[in-house]
Each structure stands twice: as C-alpha cells, then as structure tokens.
Coordinates of C-alpha atoms in Angstrom, one line a residue:
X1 CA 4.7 -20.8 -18.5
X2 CA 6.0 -18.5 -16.4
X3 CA 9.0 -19.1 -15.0
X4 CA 11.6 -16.3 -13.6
X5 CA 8.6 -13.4 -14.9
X6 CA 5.6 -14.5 -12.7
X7 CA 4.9 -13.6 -9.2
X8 CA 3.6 -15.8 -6.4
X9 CA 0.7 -14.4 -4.7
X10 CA -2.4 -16.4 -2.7
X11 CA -3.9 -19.6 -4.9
X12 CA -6.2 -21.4 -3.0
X13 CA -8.3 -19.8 -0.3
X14 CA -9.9 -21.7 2.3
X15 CA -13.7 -21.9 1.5
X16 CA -14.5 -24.7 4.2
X17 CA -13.0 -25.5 7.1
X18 CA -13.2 -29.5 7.7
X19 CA -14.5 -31.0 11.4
X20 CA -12.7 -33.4 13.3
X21 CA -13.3 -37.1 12.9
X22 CA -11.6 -40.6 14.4
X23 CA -9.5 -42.1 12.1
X24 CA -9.6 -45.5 11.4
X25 CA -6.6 -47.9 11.4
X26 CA -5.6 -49.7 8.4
X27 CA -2.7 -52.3 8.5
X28 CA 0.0 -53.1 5.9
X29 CA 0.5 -49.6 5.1
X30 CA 4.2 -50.1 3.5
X31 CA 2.5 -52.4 1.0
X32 CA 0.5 -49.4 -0.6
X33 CA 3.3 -47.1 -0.5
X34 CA 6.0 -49.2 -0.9
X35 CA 8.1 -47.6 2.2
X36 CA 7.2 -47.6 5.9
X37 CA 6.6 -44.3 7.7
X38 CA 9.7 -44.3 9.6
X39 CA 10.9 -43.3 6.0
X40 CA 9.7 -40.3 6.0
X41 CA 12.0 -39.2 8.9
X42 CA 15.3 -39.5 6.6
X43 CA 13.7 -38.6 3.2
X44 CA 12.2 -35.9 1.4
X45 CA 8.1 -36.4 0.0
X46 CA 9.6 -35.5 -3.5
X47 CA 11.9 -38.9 -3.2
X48 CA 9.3 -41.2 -1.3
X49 CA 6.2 -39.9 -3.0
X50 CA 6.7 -38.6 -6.2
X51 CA 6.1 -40.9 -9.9
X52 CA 9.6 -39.5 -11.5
X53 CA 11.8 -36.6 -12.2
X54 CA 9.6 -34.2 -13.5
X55 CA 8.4 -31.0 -12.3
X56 CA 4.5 -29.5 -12.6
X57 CA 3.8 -25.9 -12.9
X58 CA 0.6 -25.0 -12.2
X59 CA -0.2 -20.9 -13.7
X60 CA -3.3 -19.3 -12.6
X61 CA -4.5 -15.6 -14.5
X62 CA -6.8 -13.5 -13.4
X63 CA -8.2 -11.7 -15.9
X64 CA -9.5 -7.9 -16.8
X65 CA -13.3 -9.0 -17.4
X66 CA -13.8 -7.1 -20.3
X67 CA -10.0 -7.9 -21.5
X68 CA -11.3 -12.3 -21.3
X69 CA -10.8 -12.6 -25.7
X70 CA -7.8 -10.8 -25.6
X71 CA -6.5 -12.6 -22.7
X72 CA -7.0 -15.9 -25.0
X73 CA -5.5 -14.6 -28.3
X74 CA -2.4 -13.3 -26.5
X75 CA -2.7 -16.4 -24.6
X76 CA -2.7 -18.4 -27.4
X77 CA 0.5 -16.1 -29.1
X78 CA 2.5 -16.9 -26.1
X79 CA 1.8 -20.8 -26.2
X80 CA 3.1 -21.1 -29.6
X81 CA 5.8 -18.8 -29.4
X82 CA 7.2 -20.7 -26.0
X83 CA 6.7 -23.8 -28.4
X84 CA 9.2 -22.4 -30.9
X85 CA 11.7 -22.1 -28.5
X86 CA 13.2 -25.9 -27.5
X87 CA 14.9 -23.9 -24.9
X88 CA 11.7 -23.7 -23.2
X89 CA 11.5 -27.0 -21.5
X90 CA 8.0 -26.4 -20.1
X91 CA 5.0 -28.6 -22.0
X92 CA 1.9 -27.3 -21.9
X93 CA -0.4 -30.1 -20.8
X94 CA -3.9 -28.2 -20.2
X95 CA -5.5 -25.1 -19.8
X96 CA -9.3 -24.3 -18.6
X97 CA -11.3 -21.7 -17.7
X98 CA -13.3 -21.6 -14.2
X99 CA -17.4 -22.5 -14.8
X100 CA -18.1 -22.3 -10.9
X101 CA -16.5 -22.8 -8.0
X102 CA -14.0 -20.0 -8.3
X103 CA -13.5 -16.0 -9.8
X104 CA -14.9 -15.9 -12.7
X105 CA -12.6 -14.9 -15.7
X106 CA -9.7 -16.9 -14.6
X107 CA -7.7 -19.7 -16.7
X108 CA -5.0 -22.0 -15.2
X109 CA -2.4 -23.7 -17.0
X110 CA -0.9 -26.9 -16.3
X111 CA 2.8 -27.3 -17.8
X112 CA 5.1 -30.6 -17.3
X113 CA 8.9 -29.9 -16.9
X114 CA 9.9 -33.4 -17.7
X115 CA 13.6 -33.8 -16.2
X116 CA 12.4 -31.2 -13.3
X117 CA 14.1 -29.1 -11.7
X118 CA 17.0 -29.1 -14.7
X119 CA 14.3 -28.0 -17.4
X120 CA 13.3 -25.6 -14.9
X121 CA 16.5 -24.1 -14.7
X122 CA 17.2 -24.1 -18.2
X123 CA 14.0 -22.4 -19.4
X124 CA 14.6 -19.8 -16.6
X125 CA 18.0 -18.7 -18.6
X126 CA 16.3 -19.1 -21.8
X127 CA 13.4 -16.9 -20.6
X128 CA 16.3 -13.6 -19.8
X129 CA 17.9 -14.6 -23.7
X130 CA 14.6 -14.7 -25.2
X131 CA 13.3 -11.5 -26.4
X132 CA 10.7 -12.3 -28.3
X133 CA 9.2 -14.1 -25.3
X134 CA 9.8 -11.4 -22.8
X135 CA 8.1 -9.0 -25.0
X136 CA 5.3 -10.7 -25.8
X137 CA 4.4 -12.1 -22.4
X138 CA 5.1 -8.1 -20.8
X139 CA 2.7 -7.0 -23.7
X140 CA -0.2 -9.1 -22.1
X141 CA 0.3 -8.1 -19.0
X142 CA -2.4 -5.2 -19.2
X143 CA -4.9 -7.4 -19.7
X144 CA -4.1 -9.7 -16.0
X145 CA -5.1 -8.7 -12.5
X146 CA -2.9 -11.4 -11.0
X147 CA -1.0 -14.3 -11.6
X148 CA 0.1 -16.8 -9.4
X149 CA 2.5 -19.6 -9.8
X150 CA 3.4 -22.8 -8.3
X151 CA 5.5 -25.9 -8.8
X152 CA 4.8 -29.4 -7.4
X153 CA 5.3 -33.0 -8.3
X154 CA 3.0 -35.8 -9.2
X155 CA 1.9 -39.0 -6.7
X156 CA 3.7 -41.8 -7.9
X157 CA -0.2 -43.9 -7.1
X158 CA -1.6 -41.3 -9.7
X159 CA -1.6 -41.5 -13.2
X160 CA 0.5 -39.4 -15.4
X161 CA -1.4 -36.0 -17.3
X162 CA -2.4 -36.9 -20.8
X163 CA -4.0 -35.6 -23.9
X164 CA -8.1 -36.3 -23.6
X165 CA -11.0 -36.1 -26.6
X166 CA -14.0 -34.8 -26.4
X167 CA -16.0 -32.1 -24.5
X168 CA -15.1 -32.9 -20.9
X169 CA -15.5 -31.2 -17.6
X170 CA -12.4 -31.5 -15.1
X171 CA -13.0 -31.3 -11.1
X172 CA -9.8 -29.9 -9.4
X173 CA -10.0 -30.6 -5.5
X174 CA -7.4 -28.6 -3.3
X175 CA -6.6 -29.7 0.0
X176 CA -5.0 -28.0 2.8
X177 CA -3.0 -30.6 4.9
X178 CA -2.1 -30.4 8.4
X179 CA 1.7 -30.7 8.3
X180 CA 3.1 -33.9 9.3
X181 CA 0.4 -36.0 7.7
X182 CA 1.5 -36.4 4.4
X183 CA 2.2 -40.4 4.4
X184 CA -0.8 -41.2 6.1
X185 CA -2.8 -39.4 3.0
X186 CA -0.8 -41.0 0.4
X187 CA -1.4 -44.2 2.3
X188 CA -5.0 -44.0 2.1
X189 CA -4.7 -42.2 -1.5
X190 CA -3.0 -45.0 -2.6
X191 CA -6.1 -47.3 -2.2
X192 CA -8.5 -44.4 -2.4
X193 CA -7.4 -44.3 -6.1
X194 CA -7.8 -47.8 -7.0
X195 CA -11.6 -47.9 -5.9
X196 CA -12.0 -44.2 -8.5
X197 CA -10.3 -45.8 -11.2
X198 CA -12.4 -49.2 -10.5
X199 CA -15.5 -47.0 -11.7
X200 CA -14.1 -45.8 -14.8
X201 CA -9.9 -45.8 -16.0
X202 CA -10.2 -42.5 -17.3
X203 CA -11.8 -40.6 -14.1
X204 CA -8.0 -39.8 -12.7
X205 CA -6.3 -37.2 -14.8
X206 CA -3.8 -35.9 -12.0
X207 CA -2.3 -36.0 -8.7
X208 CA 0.1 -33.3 -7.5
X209 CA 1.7 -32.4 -4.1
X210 CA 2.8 -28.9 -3.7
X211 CA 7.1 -28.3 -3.6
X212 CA 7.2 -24.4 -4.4
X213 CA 4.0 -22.3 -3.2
X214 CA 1.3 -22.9 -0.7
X215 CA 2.6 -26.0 1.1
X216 CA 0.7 -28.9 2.2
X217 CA -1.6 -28.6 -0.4
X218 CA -2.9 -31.1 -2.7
X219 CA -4.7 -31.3 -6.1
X220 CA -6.7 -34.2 -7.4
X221 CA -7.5 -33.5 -11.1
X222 CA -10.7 -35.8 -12.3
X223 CA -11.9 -36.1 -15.6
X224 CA -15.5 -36.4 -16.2
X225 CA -17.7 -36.4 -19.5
X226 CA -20.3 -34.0 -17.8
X227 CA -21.3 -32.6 -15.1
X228 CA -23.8 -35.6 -14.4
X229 CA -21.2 -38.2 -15.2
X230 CA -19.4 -36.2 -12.3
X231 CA -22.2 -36.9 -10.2
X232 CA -23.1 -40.8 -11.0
X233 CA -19.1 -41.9 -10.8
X234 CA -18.9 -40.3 -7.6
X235 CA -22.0 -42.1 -6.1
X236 CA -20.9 -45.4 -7.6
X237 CA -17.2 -45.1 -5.8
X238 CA -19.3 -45.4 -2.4
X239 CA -20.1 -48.9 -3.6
X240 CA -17.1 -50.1 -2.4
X241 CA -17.4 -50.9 1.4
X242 CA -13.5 -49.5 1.9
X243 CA -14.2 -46.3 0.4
X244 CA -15.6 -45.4 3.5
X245 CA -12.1 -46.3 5.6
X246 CA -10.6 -43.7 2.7
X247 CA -12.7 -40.6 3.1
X248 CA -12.8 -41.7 7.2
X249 CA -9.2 -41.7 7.5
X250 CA -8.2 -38.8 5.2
X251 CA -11.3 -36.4 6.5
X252 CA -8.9 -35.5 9.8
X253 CA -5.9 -34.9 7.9
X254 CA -7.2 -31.3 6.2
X255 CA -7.3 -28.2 7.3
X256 CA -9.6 -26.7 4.3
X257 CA -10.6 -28.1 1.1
X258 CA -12.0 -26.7 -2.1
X259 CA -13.7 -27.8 -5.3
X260 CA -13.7 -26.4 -9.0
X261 CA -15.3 -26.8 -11.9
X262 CA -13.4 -26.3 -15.2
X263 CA -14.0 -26.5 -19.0
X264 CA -11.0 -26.5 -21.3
X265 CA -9.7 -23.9 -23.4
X266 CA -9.7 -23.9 -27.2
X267 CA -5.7 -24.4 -27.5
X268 CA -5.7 -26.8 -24.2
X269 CA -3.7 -30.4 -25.8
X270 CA -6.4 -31.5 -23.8
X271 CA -9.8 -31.3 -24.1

C-alpha cells in the first residue's frame, strides 16, 4: 500500500511491438457484454466494464540488489502494521517476486480497496494521522530504487482475486491498447475468457483495466501450477476452433504487449 507516500514513475515498458492483422467480425456483441457499443459514447469504462465498486492498487518496488532480505522483512513489518490499522482500507491480496521476464529484484503487490474510491480516500487521511505507518514505510525507503503505483478496476467477465494453495507460478500479461478500442477487447475477452476457464476454473486469477497510471493498459493475471502446466493449458485453449476469432480480433487492438513470470512471496495471502 501506498497511497498519498508513493510516486508514479514508468511500469510497463514496451518490449514488443505487435503487427497489424484483419480483424474478424463477430455478431451479437451486446450479448457478451451486456451493453451495445454506442454505450460507450455516454458512459465511462469504470461503469460499463467494471465487476463492482472496488478499486485495485497495483505497487511495484524495485529493489537495492544486495538490500532483497531486508526489502522482505521491512516488507513484511509494513504489511502487518497497515493490517493493524482498520483505517487502512487497502487488503493485501498478493505479492510476488519477478523469476523472468522483468528486473530482477523487484516485488509487486496487489491490494483490493473494496468500496473504491471511498476506501481510497479514507486510507489516504489515515496514512497523514498514522505515525507509526509513516515512519516505518520512510524507514524502508533506503532499501528501494523505485516504486511505482497504479489504480485500476477489475473486468466484470473476470473472476474476482482470491486466496490460492500451493506452490504456483502466476503469468501477468500487460497490454498496451490503442485508445478507442476498449469495447471491442472486452467484447472478445468476454468469450476469450470462457474458452481459458473451459481448460481449467482455476487458470483466471485477475483482470484489471487501468483508471490511474499508464492508460489503456491491461493485465491478465493467470494462475498456473508450474511452469509446464503454463505451457499445456495454453496449447489446449487452441482446441477450441473460436479461440482463434479471439487472439485474431484482439491482436490489432495493441500497441505493445508484455509477459512475466512470477512466484509468490512468503507473506503473499496467496500462494
């Protein structure tokens, strides 16, 4: 968490720039989404697009190399000691470390503000009345080369974070969307998701559209049991002939894309 003290600097760099293909018409597209595009002329993506109310944080450290283990006990400190605080609406939901894909040596948290933009607002004003907070988050600082923060909101076709067992890896996917073609990748997402989840239910882990930060970007959160589960549930979503339509339609929509590989933390509710 680090509302009101963090700063925003650059998240997600573009490491490949995505050729141009024909897209391919699908019909009945209000039946996915539930609202027609003209929609989208009169209403915001957070209304037409979004699960609920609440309000992700997404907090990305990077860290001193040779400061990593003291990085994760401080880290660990300020967990619990925003936990003690019910002021502090913001629920940590995971945190991993980068295996490849990325810097090495940085963690990124994932914290659930679950009446939104209220919670956010009230932790902010808790944050200036806690001192305890304030002085153990500025005491950790040393140990951070950058930290970078931003706020989106979850695809109402996705499901909702949870807590997970067991030694998994997590694939984060950021996408870099041409402005103005946010329905038509929620349209297709919205059957793109069905044919994942057809492979194995617990595959999804998150969906979030960016409100505060880099904008038009995207981040699909997988779950996967290894790194070789990664690769057979992938292959066996191309089993599905429409899959195909999916990746076809959505391919023209990005501007850059990126994939990560992550591992969870010790203290991460999920694992």
């Amino acid at each position: 968490m680090s509302i009101l003290i963090g700063n925003m600097k650059t998240f997600m760099k573009p490491s490949l720039t995505v050729g141009t293909r024909s897209l391919i018409t699908t019909s009945n597209n209000k039946a996915w989404l539930g609202f027609s595009k003209d929609q989208e002329k009169t209403s915001s993506h957070s209304m037409l697009l979004s699960k609920d109310q609440s309000v992700y944080e997404i907090v990305t450290d990077t860290v001193i190399p040779s400061q990593w283990d003291s990085y994760l006990q401080h880290k660990k400190k300020l967990v619990e000691c925003a936990a003690s605080n019910q002021q502090l609406k913001g629920k940590l939901m995971a945190s991993w470390t980068i295996v490849t894909g990325d810097t090495a040596f940085k963690a990124v948290h994932l914290y659930k503000y679950e009446q939104g933009w209220t919670d956010i607002d009230t932790t902010r004003a808790a944050i200036k009345q806690d001192s305890d907070y304030q002085a153990l988050y500025t005491a950790g600082l040393p140990v951070i080369r950058e930290q970078f923060t931003e706020l989106s909101k979850a695809f109402s076709f996705w499901p909702s974070p949870d807590q997970r067992e067991g030694g998994n890896v997590y694939d984060i996917r950021s996408y870099s969307l041409r402005p103005g073609s946010m329905y038509d990748w929620s349209m297709n997402w919205s059957r793109g998701i069905q044919y994942r989840s057809a492979v194995r239910q617990d595959v999804p882990y998150a969906g979030l559209f960016t409100q505060l930060g880099e904008l038009h970007t995207i981040y699909h959160i997988w779950c996967y049991k290894s790194m070789a589960d990664r690769k057979a549930c992938r292959e066996a979503t191309w089993h599905y002939p429409e899959w195909n339509d999916v990746v076809a339609n959505t391919v023209p929509l990005v501007k850059t894309m990126k994939t990560r590989i992550l591992e969870p933390l010790d203290f991460s509710p999920t694992q």
